[in-house]
Amino acid sequence: MSTNVNRPGNLSQQNFQHLMAQAPVAISILRGPQFIIELANSQILELWGKNENVIGLQLTAGLPEIKDQPFVALLQGVYNTGVTHYGHEARVTLVRDNVPGQYYFNFVYQAITDTDGSIGGIMVVATEVTEQVLSRRKLEDAEERLRLAAEATGLGTFDLDLQKGVIIHSPRLAEIFGRRSTDNISHAELRQIVLPVDLHIVIGAFDRALQTGIYFYEARVIWLDATIHWIRTTGKIIYSDNGAPLRMLGTIQDISEQKRILDDLQKSEENLRLATQAAEVGTFDLDLLNQSMVWDRRCRELFGMEDFDGPVSYDNQFLFGLHPDDKEKTDQAVNRAYNRQLSNGEYDVEYRTIGIDDKKLRWVRAKGKVSFNDEDIPQRFIGAVLDITENKLNEIRKNDFIAIASHELKTPLTSLKAYIQLLHVNARKSGDSFLLNALQKSENQINKMTKLIYGFLDLSKLESGKLRLERHEFDLNALIEEVTAENRPIAQSHTITFSGGKPIIITADREKIGQVINNFISNAVKYSPKKTDIKVSAQCLTGQVKVSIHDNGIGIKLKDQQNIFQRFYRVEDESTKGFSGFGIGLYLSAEIIELHHGKIGVDSAEGQGAEFYFLLPA
Ligand code: ADP
């Protein structure tokens, strides 16, 4: 039997086999319909992961793992038809070193004809391409991932051959330039889509990229429908070994929306700037994380340094610019705003500044808000400052007027009271009951007027910071007894009761505390119907004393309760029709209690009477 695989006629069978064994490719000859492994050179044995023991065996016996793979059928096809089969990157499962694995091969199955012309076997020539296939797959995977990432972020990608000027781009890139995703756009066409006035930006960036290797620009493109869109391009140049630019790889993003938002933001900032300018409001912005502070021009003006453009800081400009008497209170207000539990970040304070450069005194109202992180740590403090100098000066003038007027009224009133008391003595002697009654009423009115005038005097003292306490030790019960006794003749319409007890000794301003109790009692009389009871009580609690005055009058709505301690606040509704007043009594009382570091309050409901109280440290 002789084999004919284009064997040159002068080559013996032995020599032929020797040649094949030496060939640099993997070769095997499978003989007969059983595919007996007649010849397998060392290369193919290595690819199969087998040794020479397989020679002489049936293929499926030597390589049992290929039984369930398509190769036996392919071999049969070639054996039956004589048609050569070429396999390209075919995946084969082979057991190498007892471990099954996937490998890839390019191979040829070629029929071997015997001398009689019949097919006697098949020659297998194979080269392994596993590594190429796997690395190509990896590359494809990486490209796919990149493509997906680019798609997910809406990025278009491009690869420009700098030598030939040919560009390959992703479908998304075409869309960003206003074309169909299936369109292929050349580099020159892309340039034509750029808005002509922005073309210099693109060309400039391109020239720079050739120098620096980095490509970046933001420019506008004009779509076929004439709409204009913003794009941002970033790229990198790839160089050859000798430094010649080969390719430019990059991404393009549609940033129209970002630009629009930025534009809107700039517009609204501009509007805010114009509005604050018109209202002459200054603004400040304190970044608490890196302790940087920004003051606008108006804010600088209010600190008397309008020509100073340099950086400002909390200590060097803010605290330094404050009037010495307002430093502590203002610093406290800021620290309070930093405490979320105390203030919820709200800041509202009035202070004076002494111009850092111009030395002018200004009154300022500042309002701000602190923002916190989840751990309640303050992050940022922003706010506005307003010049209230004019209002303040008017207020001061008004206070001065009140102070002078009430002071001037005091003297004639005192002598009026003295005369009336004199007349009282005479009337009592004469027993003229009409006169007695009339004089008693006059005296009551004078007392009322005196209280009012003292109230105004105290108010102006308070406003100018001149209201001072004169603390002494005294018995609180004795004071209450005294004040109730004083009120009884004036308020005969009501029954005022006080069941004092053991002395309660406290250190406080006796006269001022008396004034507060007096104010509570007069209000109780004023705001409750005739013939009702007013109960005064005092009790010792742990570390403090409490005085309360309970009446059965018109009561106070919850919403008004928060305001009645404010200056000039009066409840104005059906229930208070016909009651006159100035709304300063409770304000003064609250300030007096505050000066004593005490607490003032009210428990009431509309139509249910009221209980006013204050607590003082014992
Ligand atoms: P005035 O009594 O002069 O208006 P006050 O400062 O003493 O000023 O009181 C403020 C407001 O509080 C009053 O206008 C009144 O509406 C309300 N008020 C005070 N005391 C009482 C009370 N005992 N019962 C009901 N309302 C009261």
XYZ file of C-alpha atoms and ligand atoms in Angstrom:
645
model
C 0.000 0.000 0.000
C 1.310 3.418 -0.839
C 0.051 6.777 0.197
C -0.375 9.724 -2.108
C -0.551 13.120 -0.487
C 1.109 15.053 -3.213
C 4.178 13.140 -2.180
C 6.956 13.955 -4.575
C 7.583 10.783 -6.529
C 11.213 10.510 -5.540
C 10.406 10.546 -1.801
C 10.220 7.176 -0.060
C 7.407 6.474 2.383
C 9.958 6.420 5.186
C 11.469 9.685 4.153
C 8.048 11.228 3.826
C 7.131 10.174 7.362
C 10.444 11.492 8.595
C 9.812 14.810 6.860
C 6.384 15.155 8.418
C 7.763 14.306 11.831
C 10.228 17.143 11.446
C 7.737 19.632 9.958
C 7.264 22.817 12.015
C 3.453 22.390 11.915
C 1.307 19.857 13.711
C 0.460 16.986 11.386
C -1.319 13.698 11.750
C -2.412 11.053 9.316
C -5.587 9.146 10.092
C -5.949 5.944 8.195
C -9.116 4.193 7.022
C -12.767 4.781 7.992
C -11.894 4.090 11.620
C -9.411 6.999 11.564
C -6.541 5.014 12.986
C -3.793 7.390 14.065
C -1.075 6.249 11.679
C 1.156 9.193 12.136
C 1.219 12.050 14.642
C 4.242 14.291 14.847
C 5.466 15.660 18.116
C 3.778 19.047 17.523
C 0.307 17.515 17.171
C 0.896 15.235 20.132
C 1.737 18.297 22.121
C -1.410 20.101 20.938
C -3.508 17.076 21.817
C -1.752 16.764 25.152
C -0.976 13.085 24.430
C 2.123 10.958 23.876
C 3.175 8.474 21.206
C 1.052 5.726 22.760
C -1.898 7.050 20.817
C -0.248 6.090 17.500
C -1.966 2.999 16.138
C -5.124 3.703 18.109
C -8.439 4.757 16.684
C -8.773 8.568 16.911
C -11.729 8.354 19.333
C -9.719 5.926 21.470
C -6.607 8.089 21.518
C -8.591 11.286 22.089
C -11.808 10.093 23.758
C -12.793 13.702 24.551
C -13.549 14.484 20.903
C -16.310 11.871 20.682
C -19.037 14.399 21.422
C -17.509 17.137 19.309
C -18.258 17.807 15.641
C -14.803 16.761 14.350
C -15.473 13.064 13.809
C -18.443 13.945 11.614
C -16.347 16.451 9.698
C -13.646 13.840 9.150
C -16.270 11.402 7.913
C -17.516 14.042 5.482
C -14.017 14.554 4.064
C -13.435 10.797 3.955
C -16.665 10.252 2.034
C -16.442 13.200 -0.367
C -12.743 13.925 -0.724
C -13.514 17.623 -0.260
C -10.924 19.351 1.889
C -12.258 21.002 5.052
C -10.764 24.143 6.484
C -11.465 25.005 10.096
C -11.015 28.580 11.347
C -10.576 29.332 15.003
C -12.506 26.191 15.849
C -13.025 25.614 19.532
C -11.898 22.171 20.716
C -12.189 20.642 24.151
C -9.015 18.694 24.880
C -7.719 16.953 27.951
C -4.177 18.112 28.461
C -2.350 16.820 31.546
C -5.644 15.272 32.650
C -7.293 18.689 32.711
C -10.042 19.392 30.164
C -9.761 22.832 28.566
C -10.966 24.939 25.671
C -8.505 25.565 22.838
C -8.765 27.173 19.433
C -7.307 25.868 16.164
C -7.005 26.652 12.506
C -6.876 23.312 10.699
C -7.141 21.470 7.423
C -8.598 18.005 6.842
C -7.341 16.735 3.495
C -8.172 13.384 1.968
C -5.280 11.015 1.109
C -5.826 8.995 -2.003
C -4.314 5.589 -2.384
C -2.625 4.522 -5.589
C -5.899 3.025 -6.800
C -7.534 6.469 -6.498
C -9.684 5.575 -3.512
C -9.570 7.599 -0.329
C -7.391 5.845 2.198
C -7.193 8.335 4.992
C -7.053 11.964 6.053
C -4.168 14.256 6.707
C -4.762 16.705 9.536
C -2.682 19.890 9.702
C -3.394 22.200 12.633
C -2.073 25.368 14.210
C -3.169 26.490 17.627
C -4.551 30.055 17.811
C -5.903 29.976 21.390
C -3.838 32.911 22.536
C -4.765 35.153 19.610
C -8.452 34.330 19.951
C -8.480 34.953 23.683
C -6.594 38.209 23.487
C -8.810 39.401 20.677
C -11.853 38.450 22.749
C -10.449 40.394 25.686
C -9.932 43.389 23.479
C -13.435 43.042 22.100
C -14.815 42.790 25.635
C -12.893 45.865 26.699
C -14.125 47.742 23.665
C -17.652 46.617 24.361
C -17.435 47.768 27.944
C -16.066 51.108 26.806
C -18.833 51.394 24.250
C -21.495 50.615 26.865
C -19.959 53.109 29.278
C -19.824 55.764 26.584
C -23.421 55.014 25.609
C -24.616 55.110 29.203
C -23.057 58.518 29.735
C -24.188 59.739 26.351
C -20.611 60.187 25.192
C -19.695 59.940 21.559
C -16.264 58.451 20.851
C -13.849 58.977 17.963
C -10.547 57.673 16.672
C -8.849 59.975 14.207
C -5.972 58.721 12.070
C -3.723 61.762 12.056
C -1.679 60.552 9.109
C -4.578 59.862 6.763
C -7.134 62.210 8.325
C -9.687 59.389 8.506
C -12.047 59.396 11.461
C -13.938 56.460 12.937
C -16.680 57.464 15.336
C -19.440 55.913 17.395
C -23.103 56.249 16.314
C -23.719 58.524 19.307
C -21.165 61.016 18.006
C -23.190 61.442 14.826
C -26.254 62.164 16.963
C -24.388 64.770 18.978
C -23.647 66.505 15.678
C -27.334 66.385 14.813
C -27.144 63.518 12.315
C -28.598 60.017 12.253
C -26.760 57.479 14.371
C -26.119 55.426 11.208
C -24.382 58.322 9.429
C -20.643 58.283 8.953
C -19.300 61.792 9.122
C -15.832 62.682 7.876
C -13.440 64.859 9.829
C -13.926 67.737 7.399
C -17.716 67.464 7.661
C -17.545 67.530 11.441
C -15.642 70.806 11.223
C -18.345 72.213 8.953
C -21.005 71.507 11.580
C -19.194 73.675 14.132
C -20.758 77.122 14.434
C -18.527 79.331 12.231
C -17.845 81.820 15.011
C -16.624 78.986 17.236
C -14.450 77.330 14.602
C -11.341 79.153 15.806
C -11.838 77.501 19.229
C -11.789 74.038 17.644
C -8.822 74.768 15.383
C -6.904 76.378 18.242
C -7.560 73.372 20.477
C -6.477 70.997 17.720
C -3.205 72.859 17.142
C -2.581 72.922 20.881
C -3.261 69.191 21.063
C -0.570 68.554 18.480
C 1.855 70.364 20.782
C 0.694 69.090 24.146
C -0.978 65.774 23.365
C -4.170 66.877 25.125
C -7.270 67.914 23.195
C -9.988 69.934 24.912
C -12.566 72.492 23.901
C -16.158 73.580 24.392
C -17.883 74.968 21.339
C -21.249 75.148 19.626
C -22.456 73.082 16.701
C -25.336 73.855 14.417
C -27.664 71.028 13.486
C -29.504 70.577 10.213
C -32.657 71.940 11.848
C -30.679 75.137 12.618
C -30.732 74.560 16.375
C -27.514 75.271 18.239
C -25.975 72.815 20.710
C -23.002 72.930 23.030
C -20.406 70.159 22.860
C -17.386 69.364 24.998
C -14.537 67.397 23.427
C -11.690 65.725 25.273
C -9.006 63.698 23.587
C -5.500 62.377 23.690
C -2.876 61.892 21.010
C -1.091 58.590 20.480
C 2.463 58.870 19.171
C 4.701 56.510 17.240
C 7.947 55.266 18.746
C 9.793 58.141 17.113
C 7.348 60.693 18.496
C 5.208 61.342 15.419
C 1.494 61.859 16.240
C -0.390 58.835 14.951
C -3.933 58.907 16.259
C -6.185 61.032 18.331
C -8.679 59.221 20.564
C -11.397 61.074 22.371
C -14.937 61.604 23.526
C -17.549 64.214 22.746
C -20.399 65.141 25.040
C -23.517 67.216 24.480
C -23.370 69.810 27.281
C -26.247 72.022 26.104
C -28.292 71.172 29.203
C -25.396 71.903 31.568
C -24.769 75.172 29.788
C -28.429 76.077 30.023
C -28.514 75.368 33.773
C -25.324 77.352 34.234
C -26.794 80.149 32.206
C -29.995 80.164 34.262
C -27.937 80.121 37.413
C -25.867 83.037 36.247
C -29.029 84.902 35.307
C -30.645 84.287 38.678
C -27.448 85.263 40.435
C -27.429 88.422 38.394
C -31.077 89.082 39.308
C -30.285 88.523 42.960
C -27.308 90.812 42.669
C -29.442 93.535 41.077
C -32.167 93.064 43.689
C -29.758 93.235 46.619
C -28.079 96.194 45.002
C -31.390 98.000 44.616
C -32.327 97.217 48.221
C -28.807 98.150 49.326
C -28.518 94.812 51.052
C -25.047 93.430 51.615
C -24.412 89.707 51.571
C -21.962 87.472 53.367
C -21.061 83.829 52.841
C -18.945 81.973 55.350
C -17.609 78.538 54.425
C -17.152 76.945 57.818
C -15.222 73.940 56.564
C -12.242 75.886 55.293
C -13.042 79.062 57.230
C -13.186 81.295 54.188
C -15.493 84.276 54.113
C -16.883 86.251 51.184
C -18.320 89.756 51.562
C -19.880 91.618 48.663
C -19.180 95.282 48.057
C -22.166 96.538 50.038
C -21.242 94.406 53.033
C -17.742 95.889 52.923
C -19.313 99.338 52.749
C -21.294 98.672 55.920
C -18.030 97.869 57.678
C -16.568 101.128 56.360
C -14.108 99.572 53.923
C -15.642 99.953 50.496
C -12.283 100.416 48.772
C -10.856 97.209 50.204
C -10.975 94.285 47.760
C -8.728 91.857 49.642
C -9.792 88.761 51.541
C -11.816 89.194 54.716
C -11.997 87.013 57.820
C -14.297 86.627 60.799
C -11.786 87.881 63.339
C -9.896 90.502 61.359
C -12.791 92.272 59.693
C -16.092 91.151 61.192
C -15.289 91.162 64.912
C -12.838 94.002 64.488
C -15.443 96.175 62.754
C -18.073 95.767 65.472
C -18.779 98.480 68.026
C -17.027 97.355 71.266
C -20.357 97.319 73.168
C -21.954 95.004 70.583
C -19.082 92.568 70.070
C -20.033 90.102 72.739
C -23.738 89.996 71.951
C -23.107 89.604 68.209
C -20.500 86.888 68.641
C -22.977 85.111 70.921
C -25.716 85.394 68.282
C -23.374 83.789 65.732
C -22.461 80.966 68.091
C -26.112 80.429 68.853
C -26.821 80.107 65.128
C -24.111 77.404 64.921
C -26.053 75.347 67.456
C -28.837 73.604 65.595
C -30.736 72.562 68.745
C -30.751 76.110 70.084
C -31.501 78.101 66.975
C -32.137 75.809 64.013
C -29.444 77.859 62.321
C -31.415 81.129 62.435
C -29.446 84.328 62.925
C -31.092 87.715 63.423
C -29.268 90.483 65.203
C -28.813 94.242 65.290
C -25.406 95.709 65.948
C -23.316 98.792 65.386
C -20.203 98.885 63.250
C -17.391 101.386 63.426
C -16.101 101.828 59.872
C -12.710 100.102 59.647
C -11.402 102.748 57.225
C -13.913 105.589 57.441
C -14.521 105.257 61.239
C -18.237 106.004 60.714
C -20.820 104.581 63.085
C -23.517 102.520 61.397
C -26.440 100.501 62.683
C -26.832 97.175 60.919
C -29.477 94.502 60.948
C -28.105 91.094 59.980
C -30.189 88.064 59.132
C -28.736 84.724 58.147
C -29.015 80.990 58.115
C -26.546 78.251 58.936
C -26.695 74.943 57.076
C -25.659 71.743 58.840
C -24.586 68.260 57.824
C -26.271 65.073 59.102
C -24.220 65.228 62.305
C -25.453 68.781 62.980
C -22.006 70.190 62.274
C -22.376 73.689 60.772
C -21.147 73.812 57.175
C -22.020 77.169 55.742
C -23.354 80.444 57.031
C -24.927 82.856 54.585
C -26.945 85.962 55.095
C -27.688 89.574 54.399
C -26.938 92.835 56.158
C -28.993 95.997 55.966
C -28.142 99.513 56.995
C -30.733 100.592 59.611
C -28.824 103.624 60.846
C -31.550 106.054 59.821
C -34.313 104.055 61.561
C -32.180 103.565 64.624
C -31.376 107.250 64.895
C -35.074 108.050 64.556
C -35.852 105.530 67.248
C -33.186 106.987 69.477
C -34.619 110.476 68.894
C -38.088 109.143 69.729
C -36.793 107.489 72.897
C -35.035 110.642 73.903
C -38.252 112.542 73.378
C -40.209 110.052 75.477
C -37.563 110.198 78.172
C -37.567 113.983 78.307
C -41.346 114.289 78.097
C -41.970 111.760 80.845
C -39.280 113.271 82.974
C -40.869 116.703 82.594
C -44.318 115.290 83.370
C -43.082 113.673 86.561
C -42.522 116.914 88.488
C -45.953 118.558 88.027
C -47.583 115.202 88.663
C -45.748 114.760 91.959
C -46.841 118.165 93.201
C -50.406 117.498 91.959
C -50.405 114.321 94.002
C -49.116 116.159 97.061
C -51.871 118.769 96.764
C -54.528 116.138 96.421
C -53.248 114.328 99.473
C -53.381 117.614 101.357
C -56.960 118.191 100.216
C -57.710 114.624 101.255
C -56.672 115.363 104.833
C -58.838 118.474 104.874
C -61.831 116.719 103.370
C -61.557 113.940 105.934
C -61.607 116.558 108.662
C -64.693 118.232 107.236
C -66.328 114.836 106.623
C -67.468 115.867 103.148
C -68.087 112.436 101.651
C -68.599 113.714 98.071
C -65.260 115.523 98.194
C -63.558 112.505 99.790
C -64.849 110.242 97.067
C -63.860 112.642 94.292
C -60.388 113.091 95.735
C -59.923 109.339 96.106
C -60.811 108.901 92.431
C -58.450 111.698 91.440
C -55.650 110.096 93.398
C -56.294 106.754 91.682
C -56.093 108.431 88.305
C -52.883 110.169 89.283
C -51.424 106.844 90.408
C -52.335 105.330 87.059
C -50.741 108.201 85.243
C -47.615 107.977 87.391
C -47.299 104.286 86.541
C -47.634 105.079 82.859
C -44.997 107.763 83.002
C -42.612 105.539 84.943
C -43.262 102.872 82.354
C -42.185 105.230 79.562
C -39.146 106.278 81.546
C -38.145 102.681 82.069
C -38.715 101.950 78.384
C -36.343 104.679 77.286
C -33.797 103.578 79.884
C -34.062 100.042 78.634
C -33.633 101.056 75.004
C -30.569 103.093 75.769
C -29.158 100.318 77.917
C -29.441 102.401 81.073
C -31.892 100.225 82.939
C -29.796 98.835 85.788
C -30.726 96.555 88.635
C -30.167 97.402 92.266
C -30.057 94.088 94.021
C -30.857 93.658 97.689
C -31.952 90.828 99.900
C -35.661 91.009 100.710
C -38.727 88.974 101.553
C -40.719 88.268 98.425
C -43.907 87.514 100.383
C -43.747 90.887 102.096
C -43.324 92.593 98.716
C -46.346 90.791 97.237
C -48.378 91.661 100.333
C -47.438 95.318 99.875
C -48.252 95.442 96.152
C -51.606 93.662 96.563
C -52.519 95.997 99.401
C -51.679 99.005 97.206
C -53.889 97.666 94.422
C -56.950 96.800 96.509
C -58.285 100.377 96.882
C -57.831 101.008 93.135
C -59.386 97.702 92.161
C -62.347 97.483 94.443
C -64.295 95.880 91.628
C -62.242 92.656 92.049
C -61.262 90.441 94.934
C -57.504 90.136 95.067
C -56.305 87.383 97.369
C -52.843 86.431 98.465
C -52.145 83.897 101.180
C -48.519 84.562 102.012
C -46.568 82.249 104.257
C -43.093 82.030 105.644
C -40.742 84.705 104.314
C -39.137 83.889 100.972
C -35.790 85.658 100.981
C -34.334 86.453 97.567
C -31.708 88.815 96.188
C -33.136 90.974 93.431
C -34.176 94.501 92.522
C -37.105 94.902 94.915
C -38.628 97.892 93.173
C -38.485 96.363 89.712
C -39.880 93.011 90.829
C -42.638 94.971 92.545
C -43.268 96.709 89.232
C -43.670 93.356 87.460
C -46.124 92.059 90.067
C -47.978 95.343 89.893
C -48.181 95.090 86.122
C -49.532 91.534 86.292
C -52.163 92.555 88.846
C -53.238 95.690 86.921
C -53.568 93.608 83.741
C -55.558 90.946 85.597
C -57.918 93.670 86.822
C -58.054 95.332 83.410
C -58.730 92.179 81.361
C -61.246 90.374 83.605
C -64.861 91.201 84.402
C -65.871 92.986 87.590
C -66.598 90.907 90.692
C -64.246 88.137 89.666
C -61.362 86.816 91.745
C -57.666 87.416 91.218
C -55.374 85.019 93.001
C -51.744 85.824 93.701
C -49.401 83.102 94.901
C -45.721 82.541 95.565
C -43.964 79.249 95.974
C -40.456 77.916 96.438
C -39.353 75.352 93.887
C -35.977 73.679 93.721
C -33.443 76.401 93.058
C -36.067 78.983 92.107
C -39.141 80.836 93.236
C -42.336 81.217 91.286
C -44.847 84.043 91.498
C -48.128 83.739 89.629
C -51.214 85.850 89.189
C -54.331 84.063 88.120
C -57.445 85.787 86.779
C -60.801 84.707 85.317
C -60.784 87.119 82.428
C -60.871 87.128 78.668
C -57.771 84.947 78.298
C -55.303 85.015 75.415
C -55.218 83.044 72.179
C -52.224 80.768 71.709
C -50.939 82.717 68.719
C -50.954 85.969 70.724
C -49.245 84.381 73.720
C -45.979 84.251 71.789
C -46.082 87.971 71.065
C -47.505 89.772 74.071
C -44.075 90.147 75.677
C -42.848 92.125 72.690
C -42.590 95.874 72.628
C -45.836 97.692 71.706
C -47.646 94.420 71.030
C -51.328 94.517 71.852
C -54.029 91.995 71.054
C -56.404 93.738 68.700
C -59.649 91.815 68.248
C -63.280 91.618 69.431
C -62.232 90.457 72.896
C -59.989 93.477 73.577
C -62.312 96.136 72.151
C -62.531 99.026 74.576
C -59.260 98.264 76.413
C -56.682 100.956 75.919
C -52.972 100.730 76.492
C -49.555 101.063 74.932
C -48.333 97.482 74.974
C -45.232 98.189 76.999
C -46.131 96.720 80.420
C -45.392 93.072 79.598
C -42.381 94.024 77.479
C -40.835 95.843 80.437
C -41.743 92.979 82.779
C -40.080 90.463 80.454
C -36.939 92.598 80.204
C -36.759 93.006 83.986
C -37.097 89.253 84.536
C -34.529 88.660 81.799
C -32.073 90.996 83.551
C -32.567 88.795 86.633
C -31.846 85.677 84.501
C -35.349 84.456 85.278
C -38.188 83.227 83.112
C -41.547 84.837 82.350
C -44.599 83.121 80.893
C -48.320 82.750 80.598
C -50.794 79.865 80.667
C -54.074 80.726 79.077
C -56.749 79.958 76.544
C -59.216 82.297 74.906
C -62.084 83.115 77.317
C -60.588 80.891 80.041
C -58.726 83.428 82.173
C -54.973 83.706 82.354
C -52.137 82.847 84.671
C -49.069 85.045 84.290
C -45.982 83.920 86.149
C -42.298 84.508 86.539
C -39.515 82.395 87.960
C -36.420 83.790 89.616
C -33.300 81.978 90.707
C -33.557 81.495 94.484
P -51.324 96.935 77.519
O -52.128 96.269 78.586
O -50.968 98.334 77.820
O -51.924 96.754 76.175
P -49.315 94.971 78.164
O -47.916 94.848 77.643
O -49.476 95.003 79.613
O -49.919 96.202 77.425
O -50.104 93.727 77.593
C -50.003 93.367 76.264
C -51.274 92.683 75.779
O -51.416 91.441 76.434
C -52.518 93.416 76.125
O -52.854 94.350 75.096
C -53.558 92.319 76.246
O -54.103 92.055 74.978
C -52.775 91.132 76.687
N -52.911 90.831 78.119
C -52.072 91.191 79.115
N -52.491 90.713 80.297
C -53.654 90.047 80.067
C -54.581 89.291 80.883
N -54.418 89.165 82.196
N -55.634 88.718 80.273
C -55.817 88.834 78.928
N -54.983 89.524 78.114
C -53.904 90.108 78.665
